[in-house]
Amino acid sequence: MEPIRVLAINPGSTSTKIGVFDNEKPILVEMLRHNADEIAQFKDLFDQYPFRKQVILDTLDHEGINLNRLDAVVARGGLLRPIPGGTYQVNDNMIEDLRSGKYGVHASNLGAIIAREIAGQLNIPSYIVDPVVVDELQPVARLSGIPQIERRSIFHALNQKAVARRVAKKLGTTYEQGRFIVVHMGGGITIGAHEYGQVIDVNNGLNGDGPFSPERSGTLPVGDLVSLCFSGKYLLGDIMQLIVGRGGLVGYLGTNDARDVEEMIENGDKKATLVYEAMAYQVAKEVGSASTVLYGNVDAIILTGGLAYGESFIRMIRERVDWIAPVHIFPGENELQALAEGALRVIRGEEEAKTYPPLEKGVEIIHG
């Protein structure tokens, strides 16, 4: 019996990652880089999709991949309305929202249209899996403390759910039967409380709350932040840059690369030592907070993302949290693999593909 063959597509701002998988096994993984001049010729983001699609097709042809062997095409989901996690079939409603940019403009918005165009020519299905807008927060987790602001779910949904599924399998259970705390540590850091297949609480790792990260501030003392805003020294854009881009390690140490920080520490830099420990301390504190969301019933704590390669950083977190539950380490993030696995679950009948619905009049979001 021939394996199920899936093409996975992950568009970024200056590159498009693609992978071809026979079942879970990658047979081709490529990073297709696009130089600034190639991108600059397009006025709008969506104008890029025929160009990117052709680059993908040319690469597959060059590598001898027979398109007629594909069973599905899957892409990273873009900025859509908040939706529950899962694998979604690409449809007109989704394309309309991605094309309009009404929920944000990002290169990942191109994934669904490229996937559908390639799949449509082959008469096979196209999907997206667990986009960053996945929202499964329980009602009590949405309240912030003032009625004008609601806590939002913005996190590394694709990688968090993928590694939780892998650990569940390792433990002889399923994602839908387990309780996990998943910590994704990259440019931003998100800590999700996963209960029976739903992320019922998670910090907004973009510009909301949680630990500080390589380039983001995380939670700040709100009174002091307000004073800073009205000090007359900063414009709105300046403050937002302090929160996203120039916060965290960048603000304290001038770099967003943890490897640079570790080198500083090896050279005896006491400030770097303190800042690095503080970042690990804040991650551990957030893990402890997430454990209370699950009433202390935690099957595993999972540390993933680029920072999980740092042995000293992992050690500082582990020694504070391993009393809660066993700690599992999955360095890096394999988004192409996670996309392929999402499509495979649907093709094998392990779960049903979800439908992205039209926006109901007067309704702005869909909560899980």
Tab-separated table of C-alpha atoms in Angstrom:
chain	number	residue	atom	x	y	z
A	1	MET	CA	0.000	0.000	0.000
A	2	GLU	CA	1.409	3.353	-1.051
A	3	PRO	CA	2.024	5.907	1.716
A	4	ILE	CA	-0.138	9.017	1.961
A	5	ARG	CA	1.789	11.874	0.338
A	6	VAL	CA	1.259	15.417	1.606
A	7	LEU	CA	2.753	18.732	0.485
A	8	ALA	CA	3.175	21.196	3.376
A	9	ILE	CA	3.679	24.935	2.793
A	10	ASN	CA	4.800	27.556	5.325
A	11	PRO	CA	5.171	31.084	3.893
A	12	GLY	CA	7.316	33.595	5.771
A	13	SER	CA	8.108	37.221	5.041
A	14	THR	CA	11.234	36.515	2.947
A	15	SER	CA	11.017	32.764	2.377
A	16	THR	CA	8.641	29.870	1.798
A	17	LYS	CA	9.344	26.555	3.506
A	18	ILE	CA	7.978	23.450	1.823
A	19	GLY	CA	8.020	19.787	2.722
A	20	VAL	CA	6.803	16.636	1.011
A	21	PHE	CA	5.886	13.810	3.376
A	22	ASP	CA	5.180	10.134	2.794
A	23	ASN	CA	3.055	9.504	5.856
A	24	GLU	CA	5.114	11.125	8.659
A	25	LYS	CA	8.427	10.705	6.826
A	26	PRO	CA	9.842	13.801	5.080
A	27	ILE	CA	11.172	13.015	1.616
A	28	LEU	CA	11.852	16.648	0.661
A	29	VAL	CA	12.308	19.763	2.796
A	30	GLU	CA	13.313	23.043	1.174
A	31	MET	CA	13.687	26.661	2.270
A	32	LEU	CA	12.861	28.805	-0.771
A	33	ARG	CA	14.340	32.246	-0.170
A	34	HIS	CA	12.935	35.349	-1.862
A	35	ASN	CA	15.226	38.353	-2.164
A	36	ALA	CA	14.043	41.875	-1.413
A	37	ASP	CA	13.798	42.852	-5.088
A	38	GLU	CA	11.537	39.898	-5.869
A	39	ILE	CA	9.187	40.829	-3.025
A	40	ALA	CA	9.327	44.583	-3.706
A	41	GLN	CA	7.783	44.222	-7.173
A	42	PHE	CA	4.418	43.376	-5.581
A	43	LYS	CA	2.278	46.230	-4.294
A	44	ASP	CA	0.144	44.124	-1.959
A	45	LEU	CA	0.908	40.954	-0.027
A	46	PHE	CA	-1.701	38.900	-1.873
A	47	ASP	CA	-0.173	39.862	-5.212
A	48	GLN	CA	2.752	37.600	-4.274
A	49	TYR	CA	0.860	34.337	-4.299
A	50	PRO	CA	1.171	33.456	-8.046
A	51	PHE	CA	4.920	34.122	-7.813
A	52	ARG	CA	5.364	32.017	-4.693
A	53	LYS	CA	3.174	29.243	-6.068
A	54	GLN	CA	5.279	29.054	-9.221
A	55	VAL	CA	8.528	28.923	-7.229
A	56	ILE	CA	7.092	25.968	-5.281
A	57	LEU	CA	5.972	24.164	-8.439
A	58	ASP	CA	9.337	24.770	-10.133
A	59	THR	CA	11.168	23.370	-7.107
A	60	LEU	CA	8.982	20.267	-6.956
A	61	ASP	CA	9.525	19.697	-10.666
A	62	HIS	CA	13.284	20.160	-10.310
A	63	GLU	CA	13.346	17.649	-7.437
A	64	GLY	CA	11.373	15.091	-9.448
A	65	ILE	CA	8.244	15.160	-7.282
A	66	ASN	CA	5.243	13.824	-9.194
A	67	LEU	CA	2.324	16.110	-8.321
A	68	ASN	CA	-0.160	13.429	-9.268
A	69	ARG	CA	1.091	11.371	-6.310
A	70	LEU	CA	-0.038	14.020	-3.829
A	71	ASP	CA	-3.053	13.217	-1.659
A	72	ALA	CA	-3.415	16.640	-0.033
A	73	VAL	CA	-1.823	20.070	0.302
A	74	VAL	CA	-1.637	21.702	3.722
A	75	ALA	CA	-0.475	25.179	4.691
A	76	ARG	CA	0.195	27.270	7.734
A	77	GLY	CA	-2.939	29.192	8.665
A	78	GLY	CA	-2.907	32.968	8.528
A	79	LEU	CA	-4.560	35.747	10.506
A	80	LEU	CA	-8.223	34.780	10.665
A	81	ARG	CA	-10.989	35.213	13.199
A	82	PRO	CA	-10.343	33.431	16.505
A	83	ILE	CA	-11.287	29.765	15.971
A	84	PRO	CA	-10.961	26.485	17.879
A	85	GLY	CA	-7.918	24.358	17.097
A	86	GLY	CA	-7.932	21.648	14.468
A	87	THR	CA	-7.481	20.984	10.762
A	88	TYR	CA	-9.645	23.178	8.534
A	89	GLN	CA	-10.505	22.657	4.889
A	90	VAL	CA	-9.673	25.764	2.882
A	91	ASN	CA	-12.861	27.444	1.653
A	92	ASP	CA	-14.076	30.718	0.141
A	93	ASN	CA	-14.849	32.302	3.525
A	94	MET	CA	-11.290	31.683	4.664
A	95	ILE	CA	-9.736	33.041	1.478
A	96	GLU	CA	-11.926	36.155	1.655
A	97	ASP	CA	-10.814	36.939	5.217
A	98	LEU	CA	-7.149	36.294	4.431
A	99	ARG	CA	-7.246	38.354	1.242
A	100	SER	CA	-8.935	41.314	2.955
A	101	GLY	CA	-6.389	41.446	5.760
A	102	LYS	CA	-9.174	42.505	8.127
A	103	TYR	CA	-7.645	40.456	10.951
A	104	GLY	CA	-4.065	41.362	10.104
A	105	VAL	CA	-1.572	41.153	7.250
A	106	HIS	CA	1.152	38.513	7.433
A	107	ALA	CA	2.920	36.317	4.892
A	108	SER	CA	1.212	33.271	6.418
A	109	ASN	CA	-2.030	34.621	4.904
A	110	LEU	CA	-0.711	33.370	1.553
A	111	GLY	CA	-0.561	29.722	2.597
A	112	ALA	CA	-4.220	28.817	2.199
A	113	ILE	CA	-4.630	30.323	-1.286
A	114	ILE	CA	-1.427	28.680	-2.567
A	115	ALA	CA	-2.491	25.336	-1.095
A	116	ARG	CA	-5.961	25.563	-2.594
A	117	GLU	CA	-4.702	26.541	-6.054
A	118	ILE	CA	-2.205	23.667	-6.210
A	119	ALA	CA	-4.705	21.184	-4.745
A	120	GLY	CA	-7.506	22.398	-7.008
A	121	GLN	CA	-5.512	21.593	-10.132
A	122	LEU	CA	-5.038	18.048	-8.804
A	123	ASN	CA	-8.582	17.596	-7.465
A	124	ILE	CA	-7.317	16.874	-3.949
A	125	PRO	CA	-8.167	18.585	-0.623
A	126	SER	CA	-6.347	21.573	0.867
A	127	TYR	CA	-6.098	22.330	4.581
A	128	ILE	CA	-4.688	24.623	7.235
A	129	VAL	CA	-3.800	23.415	10.751
A	130	ASP	CA	-3.896	25.206	14.131
A	131	PRO	CA	-3.239	28.823	13.076
A	132	VAL	CA	-1.943	31.399	15.587
A	133	VAL	CA	-5.515	32.636	16.102
A	134	VAL	CA	-6.623	29.392	17.787
A	135	ASP	CA	-8.836	30.404	20.716
A	136	GLU	CA	-10.062	27.809	23.206
A	137	LEU	CA	-9.862	29.921	26.360
A	138	GLN	CA	-12.327	29.066	29.091
A	139	PRO	CA	-14.613	32.015	29.966
A	140	VAL	CA	-12.951	32.685	33.323
A	141	ALA	CA	-9.584	33.120	31.555
A	142	ARG	CA	-10.853	35.952	29.353
A	143	LEU	CA	-11.321	38.531	32.106
A	144	SER	CA	-8.405	40.918	32.520
A	145	GLY	CA	-9.429	43.062	35.456
A	146	ILE	CA	-11.063	45.937	33.570
A	147	PRO	CA	-14.121	45.563	31.298
A	148	GLN	CA	-12.519	47.524	28.453
A	149	ILE	CA	-9.819	44.895	27.883
A	150	GLU	CA	-10.344	41.174	27.270
A	151	ARG	CA	-7.479	38.701	27.458
A	152	ARG	CA	-6.715	37.282	24.019
A	153	SER	CA	-5.380	33.944	22.854
A	154	ILE	CA	-2.341	34.552	20.630
A	155	PHE	CA	0.236	31.784	20.850
A	156	HIS	CA	2.287	29.165	19.023
A	157	ALA	CA	-0.727	26.886	18.584
A	158	LEU	CA	0.696	24.701	15.809
A	159	ASN	CA	3.889	23.708	17.608
A	160	GLN	CA	2.328	23.574	21.085
A	161	LYS	CA	-0.384	21.150	20.032
A	162	ALA	CA	2.001	19.079	17.885
A	163	VAL	CA	4.511	18.454	20.687
A	164	ALA	CA	1.695	17.764	23.162
A	165	ARG	CA	0.402	15.053	20.820
A	166	ARG	CA	3.883	13.513	20.608
A	167	VAL	CA	4.315	13.436	24.373
A	168	ALA	CA	0.813	12.007	24.827
A	169	LYS	CA	1.699	9.163	22.461
A	170	LYS	CA	4.959	8.604	24.334
A	171	LEU	CA	2.976	8.335	27.576
A	172	GLY	CA	0.545	5.838	26.060
A	173	THR	CA	-2.408	8.197	25.998
A	174	THR	CA	-3.928	10.730	23.573
A	175	TYR	CA	-3.832	14.507	23.442
A	176	GLU	CA	-7.576	14.543	24.049
A	177	GLN	CA	-7.174	12.522	27.262
A	178	GLY	CA	-4.209	14.352	28.761
A	179	ARG	CA	-3.329	17.474	30.704
A	180	PHE	CA	-0.149	19.243	29.681
A	181	ILE	CA	1.690	22.504	30.195
A	182	VAL	CA	3.472	23.424	26.973
A	183	VAL	CA	6.115	26.151	26.894
A	184	HIS	CA	7.102	27.467	23.454
A	185	MET	CA	10.244	29.581	23.715
A	186	GLY	CA	11.271	31.560	20.653
A	187	GLY	CA	11.288	35.294	19.903
A	188	GLY	CA	8.154	35.276	22.046
A	189	ILE	CA	7.356	32.845	24.846
A	190	THR	CA	3.920	31.270	25.337
A	191	ILE	CA	2.827	28.908	28.102
A	192	GLY	CA	-0.376	26.976	27.446
A	193	ALA	CA	-2.511	24.924	29.829
A	194	HIS	CA	-3.794	22.043	27.674
A	195	GLU	CA	-6.739	20.112	29.080
A	196	TYR	CA	-8.311	17.262	27.128
A	197	GLY	CA	-7.358	18.687	23.724
A	198	GLN	CA	-8.186	22.325	24.488
A	199	VAL	CA	-5.813	25.155	25.406
A	200	ILE	CA	-7.979	26.564	28.178
A	201	ASP	CA	-5.514	29.274	29.219
A	202	VAL	CA	-2.434	30.759	27.591
A	203	ASN	CA	-0.599	34.059	27.683
A	204	ASN	CA	-0.640	36.442	24.725
A	205	GLY	CA	2.969	36.016	23.674
A	206	LEU	CA	2.884	38.796	21.085
A	207	ASN	CA	2.146	41.964	23.018
A	208	GLY	CA	0.153	40.887	26.022
A	209	ASP	CA	1.502	39.120	29.059
A	210	GLY	CA	3.700	36.330	30.357
A	211	PRO	CA	7.486	36.120	30.751
A	212	PHE	CA	9.836	38.477	28.976
A	213	SER	CA	11.515	36.852	25.992
A	214	PRO	CA	14.432	37.506	23.629
A	215	GLU	CA	12.676	40.547	22.142
A	216	ARG	CA	9.372	41.082	23.998
A	217	SER	CA	8.628	42.623	27.362
A	218	GLY	CA	5.932	40.264	28.616
A	219	THR	CA	3.888	41.377	31.633
A	220	LEU	CA	4.807	44.847	32.917
A	221	PRO	CA	3.899	46.795	36.077
A	222	VAL	CA	0.846	48.511	34.636
A	223	GLY	CA	1.032	51.746	36.632
A	224	ASP	CA	4.631	52.342	35.626
A	225	LEU	CA	3.783	51.565	32.000
A	226	VAL	CA	0.984	54.155	32.039
A	227	SER	CA	3.368	56.734	33.514
A	228	LEU	CA	5.873	55.960	30.764
A	229	CYS	CA	3.175	56.406	28.114
A	230	PHE	CA	2.258	59.877	29.390
A	231	SER	CA	5.767	61.057	30.216
A	232	GLY	CA	5.979	62.966	26.937
A	233	LYS	CA	9.119	61.074	25.935
A	234	TYR	CA	7.482	58.429	23.763
A	235	LEU	CA	5.026	58.144	20.886
A	236	LEU	CA	2.659	55.179	20.557
A	237	GLY	CA	5.020	53.451	18.136
A	238	ASP	CA	7.935	53.895	20.536
A	239	ILE	CA	6.044	52.235	23.378
A	240	MET	CA	4.941	49.356	21.157
A	241	GLN	CA	8.567	48.825	20.121
A	242	LEU	CA	9.581	48.608	23.769
A	243	ILE	CA	6.957	45.880	24.195
A	244	VAL	CA	7.631	44.009	20.930
A	245	GLY	CA	11.047	44.241	19.299
A	246	ARG	CA	13.122	46.129	21.842
A	247	GLY	CA	11.969	44.459	25.047
A	248	GLY	CA	13.355	41.436	26.868
A	249	LEU	CA	16.940	40.428	26.101
A	250	VAL	CA	17.218	43.155	23.446
A	251	GLY	CA	16.320	45.846	25.973
A	252	TYR	CA	18.644	44.593	28.700
A	253	LEU	CA	21.560	43.206	26.698
A	254	GLY	CA	21.234	44.488	23.120
A	255	THR	CA	20.768	41.069	21.488
A	256	ASN	CA	17.888	38.702	20.789
A	257	ASP	CA	20.224	35.712	20.390
A	258	ALA	CA	20.450	33.497	23.468
A	259	ARG	CA	23.752	32.119	22.184
A	260	ASP	CA	25.263	35.603	22.485
A	261	VAL	CA	23.942	35.838	26.030
A	262	GLU	CA	25.455	32.471	26.958
A	263	GLU	CA	28.800	33.663	25.573
A	264	MET	CA	28.554	36.816	27.704
A	265	ILE	CA	27.890	34.649	30.753
A	266	GLU	CA	30.896	32.422	29.977
A	267	ASN	CA	33.012	35.586	29.835
A	268	GLY	CA	31.897	36.556	33.331
A	269	ASP	CA	29.207	39.141	32.494
A	270	LYS	CA	27.190	39.388	35.724
A	271	LYS	CA	24.381	41.436	34.172
A	272	ALA	CA	23.878	38.825	31.447
A	273	THR	CA	23.818	36.115	34.130
A	274	LEU	CA	21.108	37.957	36.069
A	275	VAL	CA	18.959	38.710	32.999
A	276	TYR	CA	19.150	35.150	31.661
A	277	GLU	CA	18.225	33.736	35.052
A	278	ALA	CA	15.360	36.240	35.329
A	279	MET	CA	13.930	35.084	32.000
A	280	ALA	CA	14.075	31.442	33.142
A	281	TYR	CA	12.591	32.463	36.502
A	282	GLN	CA	9.637	34.165	34.811
A	283	VAL	CA	9.038	31.135	32.568
A	284	ALA	CA	9.044	28.838	35.594
A	285	LYS	CA	6.683	31.146	37.483
A	286	GLU	CA	4.253	31.079	34.552
A	287	VAL	CA	4.438	27.268	34.462
A	288	GLY	CA	3.514	27.251	38.135
A	289	SER	CA	0.575	29.525	37.383
A	290	ALA	CA	-0.564	27.230	34.563
A	291	SER	CA	-0.446	24.253	36.915
A	292	THR	CA	-3.121	25.885	39.088
A	293	VAL	CA	-5.354	26.206	36.012
A	294	LEU	CA	-5.191	22.396	35.806
A	295	TYR	CA	-5.741	21.988	39.577
A	296	GLY	CA	-2.239	20.537	39.824
A	297	ASN	CA	-3.190	17.522	37.712
A	298	VAL	CA	-0.440	17.736	35.090
A	299	ASP	CA	0.726	14.743	33.039
A	300	ALA	CA	3.776	16.488	31.595
A	301	ILE	CA	5.531	19.822	31.191
A	302	ILE	CA	6.900	20.262	27.672
A	303	LEU	CA	9.647	22.760	26.785
A	304	THR	CA	10.015	23.501	23.072
A	305	GLY	CA	11.181	26.180	20.621
A	306	GLY	CA	14.618	27.574	19.859
A	307	LEU	CA	15.519	28.413	23.463
A	308	ALA	CA	15.055	24.745	24.386
A	309	TYR	CA	18.475	24.103	22.802
A	310	GLY	CA	20.084	26.045	25.681
A	311	GLU	CA	21.066	23.458	28.297
A	312	SER	CA	21.739	25.974	31.069
A	313	PHE	CA	18.466	27.786	30.381
A	314	ILE	CA	16.515	24.521	30.466
A	315	ARG	CA	18.255	23.512	33.684
A	316	MET	CA	17.209	26.751	35.418
A	317	ILE	CA	13.576	26.154	34.467
A	318	ARG	CA	13.572	22.437	35.199
A	319	GLU	CA	14.938	22.786	38.735
A	320	ARG	CA	12.001	25.050	39.629
A	321	VAL	CA	9.171	23.064	37.996
A	322	ASP	CA	10.032	19.364	37.869
A	323	TRP	CA	8.192	18.793	41.173
A	324	ILE	CA	4.954	19.603	39.323
A	325	ALA	CA	5.270	16.954	36.591
A	326	PRO	CA	7.905	15.197	34.448
A	327	VAL	CA	9.646	17.606	32.061
A	328	HIS	CA	10.019	16.718	28.362
A	329	ILE	CA	12.304	18.659	26.008
A	330	PHE	CA	11.582	19.140	22.282
A	331	PRO	CA	14.095	21.722	20.987
A	332	GLY	CA	13.197	23.814	17.949
A	333	GLU	CA	9.939	23.795	16.088
A	334	ASN	CA	9.041	21.580	13.149
A	335	GLU	CA	6.065	23.367	11.666
A	336	LEU	CA	6.120	21.470	8.365
A	337	GLN	CA	5.948	18.148	10.216
A	338	ALA	CA	3.096	19.467	12.384
A	339	LEU	CA	1.181	20.607	9.294
A	340	ALA	CA	1.608	17.231	7.604
A	341	GLU	CA	0.495	15.398	10.751
A	342	GLY	CA	-2.652	17.547	10.917
A	343	ALA	CA	-3.572	16.637	7.348
A	344	LEU	CA	-2.788	12.958	7.943
A	345	ARG	CA	-5.143	12.781	10.923
A	346	VAL	CA	-8.014	13.900	8.698
A	347	ILE	CA	-7.101	11.690	5.736
A	348	ARG	CA	-6.886	8.650	8.040
A	349	GLY	CA	-10.246	9.442	9.596
A	350	GLU	CA	-8.764	10.054	13.053
A	351	GLU	CA	-10.493	13.434	13.162
A	352	GLU	CA	-12.867	15.393	10.952
A	353	ALA	CA	-11.846	18.442	8.961
A	354	LYS	CA	-13.466	21.572	10.346
A	355	THR	CA	-15.238	24.242	8.309
A	356	TYR	CA	-14.318	27.908	8.612
A	357	PRO	CA	-17.739	29.567	8.744
A	358	PRO	CA	-18.938	32.881	7.319
A	359	LEU	CA	-18.991	35.792	9.748
A	360	GLU	CA	-22.409	36.066	11.312
A	361	LYS	CA	-23.866	39.545	11.365
A	362	GLY	CA	-22.861	41.295	14.563
A	363	VAL	CA	-20.516	38.478	15.610
A	364	GLU	CA	-16.800	39.191	15.565
A	365	ILE	CA	-15.228	36.066	17.034
A	366	ILE	CA	-15.786	32.358	17.448
A	367	HIS	CA	-14.714	30.969	20.811
A	368	GLY	CA	-13.987	27.303	21.348
